[in-house]
Amino acid sequence: MKFLMTLLHVEAAGAAIPPEDMAKYMDQMYAYRAALIKAGVYVQTNGLANSSTAFTVRTEDGQLRVHDGPYADTREQAGGYFIIDTKDAEDARLWASRCPGATWGIVEVRQIIESRPL
Amino acid sequence: MSTPPEAGPARRAAERAARESYGRLVAFLASRSGDVAAAEDALALAFAAALRQWPVEGVPERPEAWLHAVAKRRQLDELRRHADDVRLAADWRVLLDEALPEADELPDRRAALLFACAQDGIEPAIRAPLMLQTVLGLTAAQIAEAFLMAPATLGQRLVRAKARIKRDGLAFALPDRADLPARVASVLDAVYAAYTKGWSEPDPAAGIAMAEEAIWLATVVTGLLPDEPEARGVLSLMLYAEARRRARTDAAGDFVPLSEQDVTRWDARMIELATRLLQAANDAPASGRFQVEAAIQSAQVSRRLGGTATLDDIVRLYDLLALLAPSPVVRLNRALAIAQRDGPAAALPLLDELDTDERMATYQPYWAARASVLAGLGLRDMAQVAFRQAIGLSSNAAVRSWLQRQSDGLGSVR
């Protein structure tokens, strides 16, 4: 079963973290990724650019429109994600509880419903 | 975020009620119907109703009684749907109970449920996990971690055990006194597993609640079985550990290992109680796993307080423990005791032996131990790899930072 773990945090607060603390945090993230790989449950991880760089595309009055900025102004923003492949949902919970992203933010976990191969 | 602001306190109240009352409510509901799975289902629906209604209607004065009433109604609905079923005896119990006036306080039947989970019809290996799930509300993944089992397998076995209880109509009343001694071992295993789970809980409040629950249950069991030395042993063991809780983190919230703890922050009263319990347990001839583990704790506390216990005493207690309760966890702790007595070189071969056990690959304490032994031997690169694995497997932020400092420290002493 595959799961998407979205790492949410307050971007402004994240930017205020001293570089040496941030380096430690990133180091914990690398250690976490290494542990996922070693356990054979790792699929992918990446960071996301600042939410202010997001844009949205939607149809309004039959017209396709592109708006700069994120879709919703939330307190926390997604800063990155992991995809893991575990035996079951309980195992995904266990791995999510080890994610250092929960130290300063929120880790949201959702099962991935895989699309059929073409 | 998406939750309206007024929903916050109601949601927190529901979550607190779930944490504090789960085991008590399942025990109570199941003791009436004998069906643990149905009791859990009814309770889950009651919690869902609470999350829906409390933010709108306000948090009831007695959240636990509210949840109990809703779950009981739900249980009755379910029974009425199966009115033609043959489980008449159980049904009558519930219906009679329904006719009784609502008690102000729910009687505490958790201890009875613990012992009911240990009866003959239930396979021995699943008894403690079943107690943790039904009485303490742990998930299969948390239990699997505590017992080094595969979560999926454990989940299936728990479902089977509950189906068995329902099919055979196994009783959820407090068993006869004569039956208690035969069942106490798995009850104590469950209580201790809950306590250790409380230690590693990422949320400190939830961890303390779990630890208090485990200590309370052990106290009840000790009261029920005053002649059982292992009940006193496990209570003593937990109190020795609990007495050091405050000293385990410093003012900045950083993790402090036992050897560096400020002993003035230990709870002296709790240590005295633990010591008395251990002495009382040792008056009995038999010596069990928990008594030995409590003795190890006692020796470690004594060493830090300038007492007469030696590192050799501790290793010899671990030798005894390895005979009484052989497990990879005991072998790991014995290796660490040997590292303290004889130095890291003596411990490394013992850890290498454990390395072949595939369960160690994701067992965080193994990697933390391996890292410290390798660091002691000056094997910097290997130590850093092990520290990384220990950090990656930890769910506790304070422990992660401590391991990181240890690992960084290696770079400078090079």
Short mmCIF file of C-alpha atoms in Angstrom, two decimals:
data_model
loop_
_atom_site.label_atom_id
_atom_site.label_comp_id
_atom_site.label_asym_id
_atom_site.label_seq_id
_atom_site.Cartn_x
_atom_site.Cartn_y
_atom_site.Cartn_z
CA MET A 1 0.00 0.00 0.00
CA LYS A 2 1.36 3.37 -0.97
CA PHE A 3 0.94 6.48 1.15
CA LEU A 4 1.64 10.16 0.56
CA MET A 5 2.99 11.98 3.59
CA THR A 6 2.68 15.72 3.11
CA LEU A 7 4.87 17.81 5.39
CA LEU A 8 3.03 20.98 6.41
CA HIS A 9 4.56 23.89 8.28
CA VAL A 10 4.25 27.64 8.73
CA GLU A 11 6.55 29.00 6.01
CA ALA A 12 7.26 32.28 7.79
CA ALA A 13 8.26 30.45 10.99
CA GLY A 14 10.41 28.05 8.97
CA ALA A 15 12.30 30.93 7.37
CA ALA A 16 13.11 32.31 10.86
CA ILE A 17 14.84 29.10 12.02
CA PRO A 18 18.60 29.69 12.49
CA PRO A 19 20.69 28.00 9.76
CA GLU A 20 22.51 25.69 12.21
CA ASP A 21 19.17 24.41 13.57
CA MET A 22 17.92 23.97 10.03
CA ALA A 23 21.03 21.99 9.14
CA LYS A 24 20.36 19.64 12.07
CA TYR A 25 16.75 19.26 11.04
CA MET A 26 17.74 18.44 7.46
CA ASP A 27 20.25 15.95 8.78
CA GLN A 28 17.44 14.21 10.69
CA MET A 29 15.40 14.17 7.48
CA TYR A 30 18.27 12.46 5.63
CA ALA A 31 18.60 9.93 8.46
CA TYR A 32 14.86 9.27 8.26
CA ARG A 33 15.06 8.75 4.53
CA ALA A 34 17.99 6.36 4.97
CA ALA A 35 15.97 4.36 7.53
CA LEU A 36 13.01 4.18 5.10
CA ILE A 37 15.31 2.93 2.35
CA LYS A 38 16.92 0.36 4.62
CA ALA A 39 13.50 -0.98 5.64
CA GLY A 40 12.47 -1.25 1.98
CA VAL A 41 9.46 1.07 2.30
CA TYR A 42 10.87 4.17 0.59
CA VAL A 43 9.51 5.30 -2.79
CA GLN A 44 10.25 9.01 -3.17
CA THR A 45 10.75 12.31 -1.39
CA ASN A 46 11.05 15.89 -2.57
CA GLY A 47 10.73 19.43 -1.32
CA LEU A 48 8.36 22.02 -2.73
CA ALA A 49 9.19 25.62 -3.66
CA ASN A 50 7.67 28.37 -1.50
CA SER A 51 3.87 28.49 -1.75
CA SER A 52 4.03 32.11 -2.96
CA THR A 53 5.40 30.78 -6.26
CA ALA A 54 2.30 28.62 -6.80
CA PHE A 55 -0.30 29.44 -9.43
CA THR A 56 -3.73 27.95 -10.08
CA VAL A 57 -5.62 27.18 -13.24
CA ARG A 58 -9.41 27.00 -13.31
CA THR A 59 -12.42 27.68 -15.46
CA GLU A 60 -14.53 30.73 -14.61
CA ASP A 61 -17.59 31.61 -16.72
CA GLY A 62 -16.42 29.19 -19.40
CA GLN A 63 -13.02 30.92 -19.55
CA LEU A 64 -9.79 29.24 -18.54
CA ARG A 65 -8.00 31.51 -16.04
CA VAL A 66 -4.59 31.38 -14.44
CA HIS A 67 -4.14 33.03 -11.02
CA ASP A 68 -0.83 33.63 -9.29
CA GLY A 69 -0.58 32.44 -5.69
CA PRO A 70 -1.74 29.30 -3.88
CA TYR A 71 -5.30 27.95 -4.06
CA ALA A 72 -6.11 28.51 -0.37
CA ASP A 73 -4.59 30.83 2.20
CA THR A 74 -3.95 28.37 5.02
CA ARG A 75 -1.83 28.88 8.12
CA GLU A 76 0.42 25.96 7.20
CA GLN A 77 1.80 25.25 3.77
CA ALA A 78 3.09 22.03 2.22
CA GLY A 79 6.89 22.15 2.16
CA GLY A 80 7.62 18.67 0.86
CA TYR A 81 6.44 15.11 0.73
CA PHE A 82 7.39 11.46 1.09
CA ILE A 83 5.84 8.52 -0.69
CA ILE A 84 6.18 5.23 1.16
CA ASP A 85 5.08 1.70 0.33
CA THR A 86 4.17 -0.28 3.45
CA LYS A 87 2.51 -3.59 4.24
CA ASP A 88 -0.57 -1.90 5.67
CA ALA A 89 -2.02 1.31 7.09
CA GLU A 90 -0.79 0.55 10.62
CA ASP A 91 2.78 0.26 9.38
CA ALA A 92 2.35 3.60 7.60
CA ARG A 93 1.27 5.14 10.94
CA LEU A 94 4.39 3.79 12.59
CA TRP A 95 6.66 5.26 9.91
CA ALA A 96 4.81 8.58 9.93
CA SER A 97 5.35 8.84 13.71
CA ARG A 98 9.11 8.65 13.05
CA CYS A 99 9.07 11.52 10.54
CA PRO A 100 11.04 14.52 11.88
CA GLY A 101 8.58 16.76 10.00
CA ALA A 102 6.25 16.41 12.99
CA THR A 103 8.76 18.26 15.23
CA TRP A 104 7.96 21.65 13.74
CA GLY A 105 4.92 20.99 11.64
CA ILE A 106 2.24 18.51 10.72
CA VAL A 107 2.60 15.33 8.73
CA GLU A 108 -0.56 14.52 6.81
CA VAL A 109 -0.78 10.92 5.58
CA ARG A 110 -3.13 9.75 2.86
CA GLN A 111 -3.32 6.46 1.05
CA ILE A 112 -2.54 6.65 -2.65
CA ILE A 113 -5.16 5.09 -4.89
CA GLU A 114 -2.97 3.95 -7.74
CA SER A 115 -4.20 4.51 -11.28
CA ARG A 116 -4.29 1.58 -13.64
CA PRO A 117 -1.28 1.24 -15.93
CA LEU A 118 -1.93 2.49 -19.47
CA MET B 1 -7.20 25.66 8.77
CA SER B 2 -10.46 23.98 7.78
CA THR B 3 -11.72 23.38 11.34
CA PRO B 4 -13.83 26.27 12.62
CA PRO B 5 -12.24 27.91 15.69
CA GLU B 6 -15.00 26.85 18.14
CA ALA B 7 -14.56 23.20 17.13
CA GLY B 8 -11.04 23.12 18.64
CA PRO B 9 -11.94 22.75 22.35
CA ALA B 10 -14.76 20.27 21.57
CA ARG B 11 -12.44 18.16 19.46
CA ARG B 12 -9.78 18.24 22.17
CA ALA B 13 -12.38 17.24 24.79
CA ALA B 14 -13.42 14.30 22.60
CA GLU B 15 -9.80 13.29 22.09
CA ARG B 16 -9.08 13.52 25.80
CA ALA B 17 -12.16 11.43 26.60
CA ALA B 18 -11.02 8.91 24.00
CA ARG B 19 -7.56 8.69 25.54
CA GLU B 20 -8.68 8.54 29.16
CA SER B 21 -11.84 6.47 28.91
CA TYR B 22 -11.31 4.12 26.00
CA GLY B 23 -10.24 1.07 27.99
CA ARG B 24 -12.76 1.67 30.76
CA LEU B 25 -15.64 2.01 28.29
CA VAL B 26 -14.68 -1.02 26.18
CA ALA B 27 -14.28 -3.07 29.34
CA PHE B 28 -17.65 -1.98 30.62
CA LEU B 29 -19.52 -2.46 27.34
CA ALA B 30 -17.86 -5.84 26.66
CA SER B 31 -18.48 -7.09 30.18
CA ARG B 32 -22.21 -6.79 29.49
CA SER B 33 -22.30 -8.36 26.04
CA GLY B 34 -19.17 -10.53 25.94
CA ASP B 35 -18.44 -9.16 22.47
CA VAL B 36 -15.28 -7.05 22.43
CA ALA B 37 -15.33 -6.25 18.70
CA ALA B 38 -18.94 -5.06 18.89
CA ALA B 39 -18.13 -3.00 21.99
CA GLU B 40 -15.29 -1.30 20.10
CA ASP B 41 -17.53 -0.69 17.10
CA ALA B 42 -20.24 0.84 19.28
CA LEU B 43 -17.66 3.04 21.00
CA ALA B 44 -16.15 4.16 17.69
CA LEU B 45 -19.61 5.30 16.60
CA ALA B 46 -20.08 7.12 19.90
CA PHE B 47 -16.78 8.96 19.40
CA ALA B 48 -17.80 9.85 15.85
CA ALA B 49 -21.09 11.23 17.20
CA ALA B 50 -19.16 13.24 19.81
CA LEU B 51 -16.95 14.81 17.13
CA ARG B 52 -20.10 15.76 15.23
CA GLN B 53 -22.26 16.97 18.09
CA TRP B 54 -19.95 18.48 20.71
CA PRO B 55 -18.69 21.35 18.51
CA VAL B 56 -22.34 22.31 17.86
CA GLU B 57 -24.09 21.49 21.14
CA GLY B 58 -21.18 21.99 23.51
CA VAL B 59 -19.16 19.47 25.49
CA PRO B 60 -21.40 17.53 27.92
CA GLU B 61 -20.74 17.88 31.63
CA ARG B 62 -19.67 14.26 31.95
CA PRO B 63 -18.15 13.29 28.59
CA GLU B 64 -17.49 9.69 29.63
CA ALA B 65 -21.08 9.09 30.72
CA TRP B 66 -22.30 10.65 27.47
CA LEU B 67 -20.08 8.36 25.39
CA HIS B 68 -21.16 5.37 27.44
CA ALA B 69 -24.86 6.14 26.98
CA VAL B 70 -24.50 6.60 23.20
CA ALA B 71 -22.37 3.48 22.80
CA LYS B 72 -24.81 1.44 24.88
CA ARG B 73 -27.73 2.62 22.75
CA ARG B 74 -25.81 1.67 19.65
CA GLN B 75 -25.02 -1.75 21.16
CA LEU B 76 -28.71 -2.29 21.88
CA ASP B 77 -29.73 -1.27 18.35
CA GLU B 78 -27.28 -3.83 17.06
CA LEU B 79 -28.63 -6.54 19.39
CA ARG B 80 -32.22 -5.82 18.40
CA ARG B 81 -31.28 -6.21 14.76
CA HIS B 82 -30.08 -9.71 15.61
CA ALA B 83 -32.99 -10.49 17.91
CA ASP B 84 -33.41 -13.95 16.39
CA ASP B 85 -29.83 -14.93 17.08
CA VAL B 86 -29.13 -17.63 19.60
CA ARG B 87 -26.95 -15.51 21.88
CA LEU B 88 -29.85 -15.06 24.26
CA ALA B 89 -27.93 -15.27 27.49
CA ALA B 90 -25.70 -12.36 26.56
CA ASP B 91 -28.63 -10.39 25.21
CA TRP B 92 -30.57 -10.77 28.40
CA ARG B 93 -27.64 -9.53 30.40
CA VAL B 94 -27.53 -6.34 28.38
CA LEU B 95 -31.29 -5.81 28.42
CA LEU B 96 -31.47 -6.30 32.17
CA ASP B 97 -28.61 -3.94 32.62
CA GLU B 98 -30.41 -1.41 30.45
CA ALA B 99 -33.33 -1.45 32.87
CA LEU B 100 -31.08 -0.47 35.77
CA PRO B 101 -30.70 3.23 36.56
CA GLU B 102 -27.62 4.93 35.17
CA ALA B 103 -24.82 4.91 37.72
CA ASP B 104 -23.04 8.17 38.37
CA GLU B 105 -19.64 6.58 38.13
CA LEU B 106 -18.85 3.67 35.86
CA PRO B 107 -17.51 0.73 37.84
CA ASP B 108 -13.94 0.00 36.79
CA ARG B 109 -13.88 -3.38 35.13
CA ARG B 110 -10.55 -3.01 33.39
CA ALA B 111 -8.80 -5.47 35.67
CA ALA B 112 -11.55 -8.03 35.01
CA LEU B 113 -11.20 -7.53 31.28
CA LEU B 114 -7.43 -7.99 31.52
CA PHE B 115 -7.85 -11.35 33.18
CA ALA B 116 -10.68 -12.32 30.81
CA CYS B 117 -8.27 -11.81 27.88
CA ALA B 118 -6.01 -14.48 29.43
CA GLN B 119 -8.50 -17.33 29.58
CA ASP B 120 -7.97 -20.80 28.15
CA GLY B 121 -9.89 -20.27 24.91
CA ILE B 122 -7.43 -17.58 23.77
CA GLU B 123 -4.00 -18.61 22.46
CA PRO B 124 -1.27 -17.55 24.89
CA ALA B 125 0.83 -15.45 22.48
CA ILE B 126 -2.08 -13.18 21.60
CA ARG B 127 -3.31 -12.56 25.17
CA ALA B 128 -1.11 -9.57 26.03
CA PRO B 129 -1.64 -7.89 22.62
CA LEU B 130 -5.40 -8.39 22.99
CA MET B 131 -5.33 -6.68 26.39
CA LEU B 132 -3.37 -3.76 25.01
CA GLN B 133 -5.85 -3.26 22.22
CA THR B 134 -9.08 -3.72 24.16
CA VAL B 135 -8.18 -2.32 27.57
CA LEU B 136 -5.60 0.34 26.69
CA GLY B 137 -6.72 1.26 23.17
CA LEU B 138 -3.35 0.78 21.45
CA THR B 139 -3.27 0.21 17.69
CA ALA B 140 -2.00 -3.03 16.16
CA ALA B 141 1.08 -1.16 14.85
CA GLN B 142 1.98 0.13 18.33
CA ILE B 143 1.53 -3.32 19.81
CA ALA B 144 3.51 -4.94 16.99
CA GLU B 145 6.38 -2.54 17.73
CA ALA B 146 6.32 -3.40 21.44
CA PHE B 147 6.36 -7.16 20.80
CA LEU B 148 8.59 -7.10 17.70
CA MET B 149 5.84 -8.63 15.57
CA ALA B 150 4.69 -7.94 12.00
CA PRO B 151 1.71 -5.54 12.19
CA ALA B 152 -0.36 -7.30 9.51
CA THR B 153 -0.01 -10.74 11.14
CA LEU B 154 -0.79 -9.35 14.56
CA GLY B 155 -3.87 -7.53 13.23
CA GLN B 156 -5.27 -10.76 11.79
CA ARG B 157 -4.63 -12.68 14.99
CA LEU B 158 -6.38 -10.00 17.06
CA VAL B 159 -9.41 -10.16 14.81
CA ARG B 160 -9.46 -13.97 15.12
CA ALA B 161 -9.18 -13.80 18.91
CA LYS B 162 -12.11 -11.40 19.16
CA ALA B 163 -14.21 -13.57 16.83
CA ARG B 164 -13.41 -16.53 19.06
CA ILE B 165 -14.53 -14.65 22.20
CA LYS B 166 -17.80 -13.83 20.49
CA ARG B 167 -18.39 -17.31 19.03
CA ASP B 168 -17.63 -19.17 22.24
CA GLY B 169 -19.32 -16.59 24.42
CA LEU B 170 -16.24 -16.40 26.66
CA ALA B 171 -17.12 -14.67 29.90
CA PHE B 172 -15.96 -11.16 30.69
CA ALA B 173 -16.55 -11.34 34.39
CA LEU B 174 -13.70 -11.25 36.88
CA PRO B 175 -12.52 -14.88 36.98
CA ASP B 176 -12.46 -16.95 40.16
CA ARG B 177 -9.57 -16.26 42.48
CA ALA B 178 -8.29 -19.76 41.80
CA ASP B 179 -7.90 -18.93 38.09
CA LEU B 180 -5.95 -15.72 38.59
CA PRO B 181 -2.41 -17.09 39.16
CA ALA B 182 -2.47 -19.06 35.89
CA ARG B 183 -3.46 -15.95 33.98
CA VAL B 184 -1.33 -13.35 35.70
CA ALA B 185 1.80 -13.76 33.54
CA SER B 186 0.23 -12.45 30.35
CA VAL B 187 -1.58 -9.70 32.29
CA LEU B 188 1.77 -8.49 33.63
CA ASP B 189 3.34 -8.71 30.15
CA ALA B 190 0.60 -6.45 28.79
CA VAL B 191 0.84 -3.97 31.64
CA TYR B 192 4.61 -3.68 31.23
CA ALA B 193 4.38 -3.36 27.44
CA ALA B 194 1.91 -0.50 27.95
CA TYR B 195 4.35 1.16 30.33
CA THR B 196 7.29 0.92 27.92
CA LYS B 197 5.04 2.22 25.16
CA GLY B 198 4.36 5.22 27.41
CA TRP B 199 8.12 5.85 27.58
CA SER B 200 8.53 6.12 23.82
CA GLU B 201 5.28 7.98 23.13
CA PRO B 202 6.05 11.10 21.02
CA ASP B 203 3.29 13.10 22.76
CA PRO B 204 4.47 13.58 26.40
CA ALA B 205 0.94 13.96 27.85
CA ALA B 206 -0.22 10.75 26.18
CA GLY B 207 2.96 9.02 27.38
CA ILE B 208 2.38 10.03 30.99
CA ALA B 209 -1.29 8.99 30.80
CA MET B 210 -0.26 5.58 29.48
CA ALA B 211 2.42 5.14 32.16
CA GLU B 212 -0.02 6.11 34.92
CA GLU B 213 -2.59 3.70 33.56
CA ALA B 214 -0.02 0.87 33.55
CA ILE B 215 1.06 1.64 37.13
CA TRP B 216 -2.53 1.81 38.25
CA LEU B 217 -3.37 -1.54 36.64
CA ALA B 218 -0.29 -3.15 38.21
CA THR B 219 -1.41 -1.78 41.59
CA VAL B 220 -4.84 -3.37 41.10
CA VAL B 221 -3.27 -6.70 40.11
CA THR B 222 -0.94 -6.56 43.13
CA GLY B 223 -4.01 -6.01 45.31
CA LEU B 224 -5.83 -8.96 43.73
CA LEU B 225 -2.81 -11.27 44.02
CA PRO B 226 -0.85 -10.22 47.10
CA ASP B 227 1.14 -13.47 47.05
CA GLU B 228 2.31 -13.09 43.45
CA PRO B 229 5.93 -11.87 43.53
CA GLU B 230 5.97 -11.01 39.82
CA ALA B 231 3.11 -8.52 40.26
CA ARG B 232 5.15 -6.71 42.88
CA GLY B 233 8.20 -7.09 40.65
CA VAL B 234 6.62 -5.38 37.67
CA LEU B 235 5.21 -2.59 39.84
CA SER B 236 8.63 -2.05 41.41
CA LEU B 237 10.27 -2.03 37.97
CA MET B 238 7.87 0.59 36.65
CA LEU B 239 8.19 2.78 39.73
CA TYR B 240 12.01 2.76 39.49
CA ALA B 241 11.70 4.01 35.90
CA GLU B 242 8.89 6.45 36.68
CA ALA B 243 10.86 7.97 39.57
CA ARG B 244 13.41 9.19 37.00
CA ARG B 245 10.93 10.71 34.56
CA ARG B 246 11.64 14.35 35.46
CA ALA B 247 15.40 13.84 35.23
CA ARG B 248 15.17 12.26 31.80
CA THR B 249 14.99 15.65 30.06
CA ASP B 250 16.81 18.85 31.05
CA ALA B 251 15.39 22.38 31.28
CA ALA B 252 15.77 22.81 27.52
CA GLY B 253 13.77 19.63 26.89
CA ASP B 254 16.88 17.70 25.80
CA PHE B 255 17.26 13.99 26.57
CA VAL B 256 19.58 13.07 29.47
CA PRO B 257 20.86 9.44 29.72
CA LEU B 258 20.76 7.67 33.09
CA SER B 259 24.50 8.03 33.71
CA GLU B 260 24.27 11.84 33.45
CA GLN B 261 20.95 12.45 35.20
CA ASP B 262 20.72 14.92 38.09
CA VAL B 263 19.78 12.52 40.90
CA THR B 264 18.25 15.33 42.95
CA ARG B 265 15.46 15.39 40.35
CA TRP B 266 14.60 11.76 41.03
CA ASP B 267 11.45 11.06 43.03
CA ALA B 268 12.87 9.69 46.29
CA ARG B 269 9.49 8.61 47.63
CA MET B 270 8.79 6.53 44.54
CA ILE B 271 12.23 4.92 44.69
CA GLU B 272 11.63 3.99 48.32
CA LEU B 273 8.29 2.42 47.41
CA ALA B 274 9.90 0.52 44.50
CA THR B 275 12.61 -0.79 46.84
CA ARG B 276 10.06 -1.95 49.42
CA LEU B 277 8.05 -3.75 46.74
CA LEU B 278 11.18 -5.45 45.41
CA GLN B 279 12.18 -6.59 48.89
CA ALA B 280 8.67 -7.96 49.49
CA ALA B 281 8.78 -9.75 46.12
CA ASN B 282 12.15 -11.26 46.95
CA ASP B 283 10.75 -12.81 50.15
CA ALA B 284 9.01 -15.36 47.91
CA PRO B 285 11.14 -18.29 46.72
CA ALA B 286 10.51 -18.03 42.97
CA SER B 287 12.37 -15.39 41.02
CA GLY B 288 10.78 -14.24 37.78
CA ARG B 289 11.65 -11.98 34.91
CA PHE B 290 10.18 -8.79 36.37
CA GLN B 291 11.80 -9.28 39.77
CA VAL B 292 15.18 -9.59 38.05
CA GLU B 293 14.52 -6.52 35.91
CA ALA B 294 13.50 -4.56 39.00
CA ALA B 295 16.70 -5.74 40.70
CA ILE B 296 18.71 -4.41 37.73
CA GLN B 297 16.97 -1.05 38.05
CA SER B 298 17.62 -1.08 41.77
CA ALA B 299 21.33 -1.77 41.20
CA GLN B 300 21.58 1.01 38.63
CA VAL B 301 19.86 3.50 40.92
CA SER B 302 22.05 2.38 43.82
CA ARG B 303 25.23 2.92 41.77
CA ARG B 304 24.23 6.46 40.87
CA LEU B 305 23.42 7.17 44.55
CA GLY B 306 26.80 5.90 45.71
CA GLY B 307 25.55 2.52 46.94
CA THR B 308 27.36 -0.81 46.97
CA ALA B 309 26.00 -2.35 43.74
CA THR B 310 28.72 -3.10 41.17
CA LEU B 311 28.79 -3.32 37.39
CA ASP B 312 29.47 -7.02 37.86
CA ASP B 313 26.21 -7.38 39.82
CA ILE B 314 24.35 -5.85 36.92
CA VAL B 315 25.93 -8.15 34.32
CA ARG B 316 25.15 -11.18 36.48
CA LEU B 317 21.52 -10.11 36.81
CA TYR B 318 21.37 -9.85 33.02
CA ASP B 319 22.85 -13.37 32.77
CA LEU B 320 19.99 -14.58 34.95
CA LEU B 321 17.45 -12.60 32.96
CA ALA B 322 18.73 -14.09 29.70
CA LEU B 323 18.04 -17.55 31.16
CA LEU B 324 14.57 -16.67 32.46
CA ALA B 325 13.35 -14.63 29.51
CA PRO B 326 15.59 -15.05 26.47
CA SER B 327 14.86 -12.34 23.89
CA PRO B 328 16.86 -10.11 21.55
CA VAL B 329 16.01 -7.13 23.77
CA VAL B 330 17.53 -8.81 26.84
CA ARG B 331 20.63 -9.80 24.82
CA LEU B 332 20.97 -6.19 23.69
CA ASN B 333 20.78 -4.81 27.23
CA ARG B 334 23.16 -7.48 28.50
CA ALA B 335 25.66 -6.44 25.80
CA LEU B 336 25.39 -2.83 27.00
CA ALA B 337 25.99 -3.89 30.61
CA ILE B 338 29.07 -5.82 29.46
CA ALA B 339 30.25 -2.75 27.55
CA GLN B 340 30.06 -0.80 30.82
CA ARG B 341 31.91 -3.46 32.82
CA ASP B 342 34.53 -4.67 30.32
CA GLY B 343 34.61 -1.92 27.70
CA PRO B 344 33.11 -1.66 24.20
CA ALA B 345 35.43 -4.28 22.61
CA ALA B 346 33.78 -7.01 24.68
CA ALA B 347 30.29 -5.92 23.63
CA LEU B 348 30.78 -5.59 19.87
CA PRO B 349 30.82 -9.35 19.08
CA LEU B 350 27.56 -9.71 21.07
CA LEU B 351 25.94 -6.97 18.98
CA ASP B 352 27.29 -8.55 15.78
CA GLU B 353 25.53 -11.79 16.76
CA LEU B 354 22.27 -9.87 17.14
CA ASP B 355 22.78 -8.21 13.76
CA THR B 356 21.68 -11.44 12.05
CA ASP B 357 18.23 -11.08 13.62
CA GLU B 358 16.21 -9.27 10.94
CA ARG B 359 13.95 -7.66 13.56
CA MET B 360 16.94 -5.57 14.64
CA ALA B 361 17.01 -3.76 11.27
CA THR B 362 14.19 -1.42 12.36
CA TYR B 363 14.65 -1.69 16.16
CA GLN B 364 15.75 1.79 17.26
CA PRO B 365 17.42 0.86 20.60
CA TYR B 366 19.65 -1.65 18.79
CA TRP B 367 21.08 1.07 16.53
CA ALA B 368 21.52 3.52 19.40
CA ALA B 369 23.41 0.84 21.36
CA ARG B 370 25.51 -0.17 18.36
CA ALA B 371 26.38 3.47 17.69
CA SER B 372 27.56 4.08 21.25
CA VAL B 373 29.70 0.91 21.29
CA LEU B 374 31.28 1.72 17.92
CA ALA B 375 31.91 5.30 19.09
CA GLY B 376 33.58 3.93 22.22
CA LEU B 377 35.92 1.91 20.00
CA GLY B 378 36.77 5.02 17.96
CA LEU B 379 35.25 3.49 14.81
CA ARG B 380 33.94 6.86 13.74
CA ASP B 381 32.51 6.14 10.29
CA MET B 382 30.71 2.98 11.37
CA ALA B 383 29.40 4.77 14.46
CA GLN B 384 28.03 7.61 12.35
CA VAL B 385 26.17 5.16 10.10
CA ALA B 386 24.62 3.53 13.18
CA PHE B 387 23.72 6.92 14.75
CA ARG B 388 22.00 7.88 11.49
CA GLN B 389 19.92 4.72 11.53
CA ALA B 390 19.02 5.30 15.20
CA ILE B 391 17.97 8.91 14.42
CA GLY B 392 15.93 7.80 11.41
CA LEU B 393 14.02 5.22 13.49
CA SER B 394 13.31 7.44 16.50
CA SER B 395 9.89 8.96 17.03
CA ASN B 396 11.07 11.17 19.92
CA ALA B 397 12.46 14.62 19.04
CA ALA B 398 14.54 14.90 22.26
CA VAL B 399 16.18 11.53 21.63
CA ARG B 400 16.85 12.45 18.00
CA SER B 401 18.67 15.65 19.02
CA TRP B 402 20.69 13.81 21.67
CA LEU B 403 21.82 11.16 19.18
CA GLN B 404 22.71 13.91 16.75
CA ARG B 405 24.92 15.63 19.34
CA GLN B 406 26.66 12.33 20.07
CA SER B 407 27.23 11.78 16.38
CA ASP B 408 28.50 15.35 15.82
CA GLY B 409 30.80 14.96 18.83
CA LEU B 410 32.61 12.15 17.01
CA GLY B 411 33.78 14.57 14.33
CA SER B 412 35.66 16.79 16.76
CA VAL B 413 37.48 14.08 18.77
CA ARG B 414 38.75 12.31 15.67
#
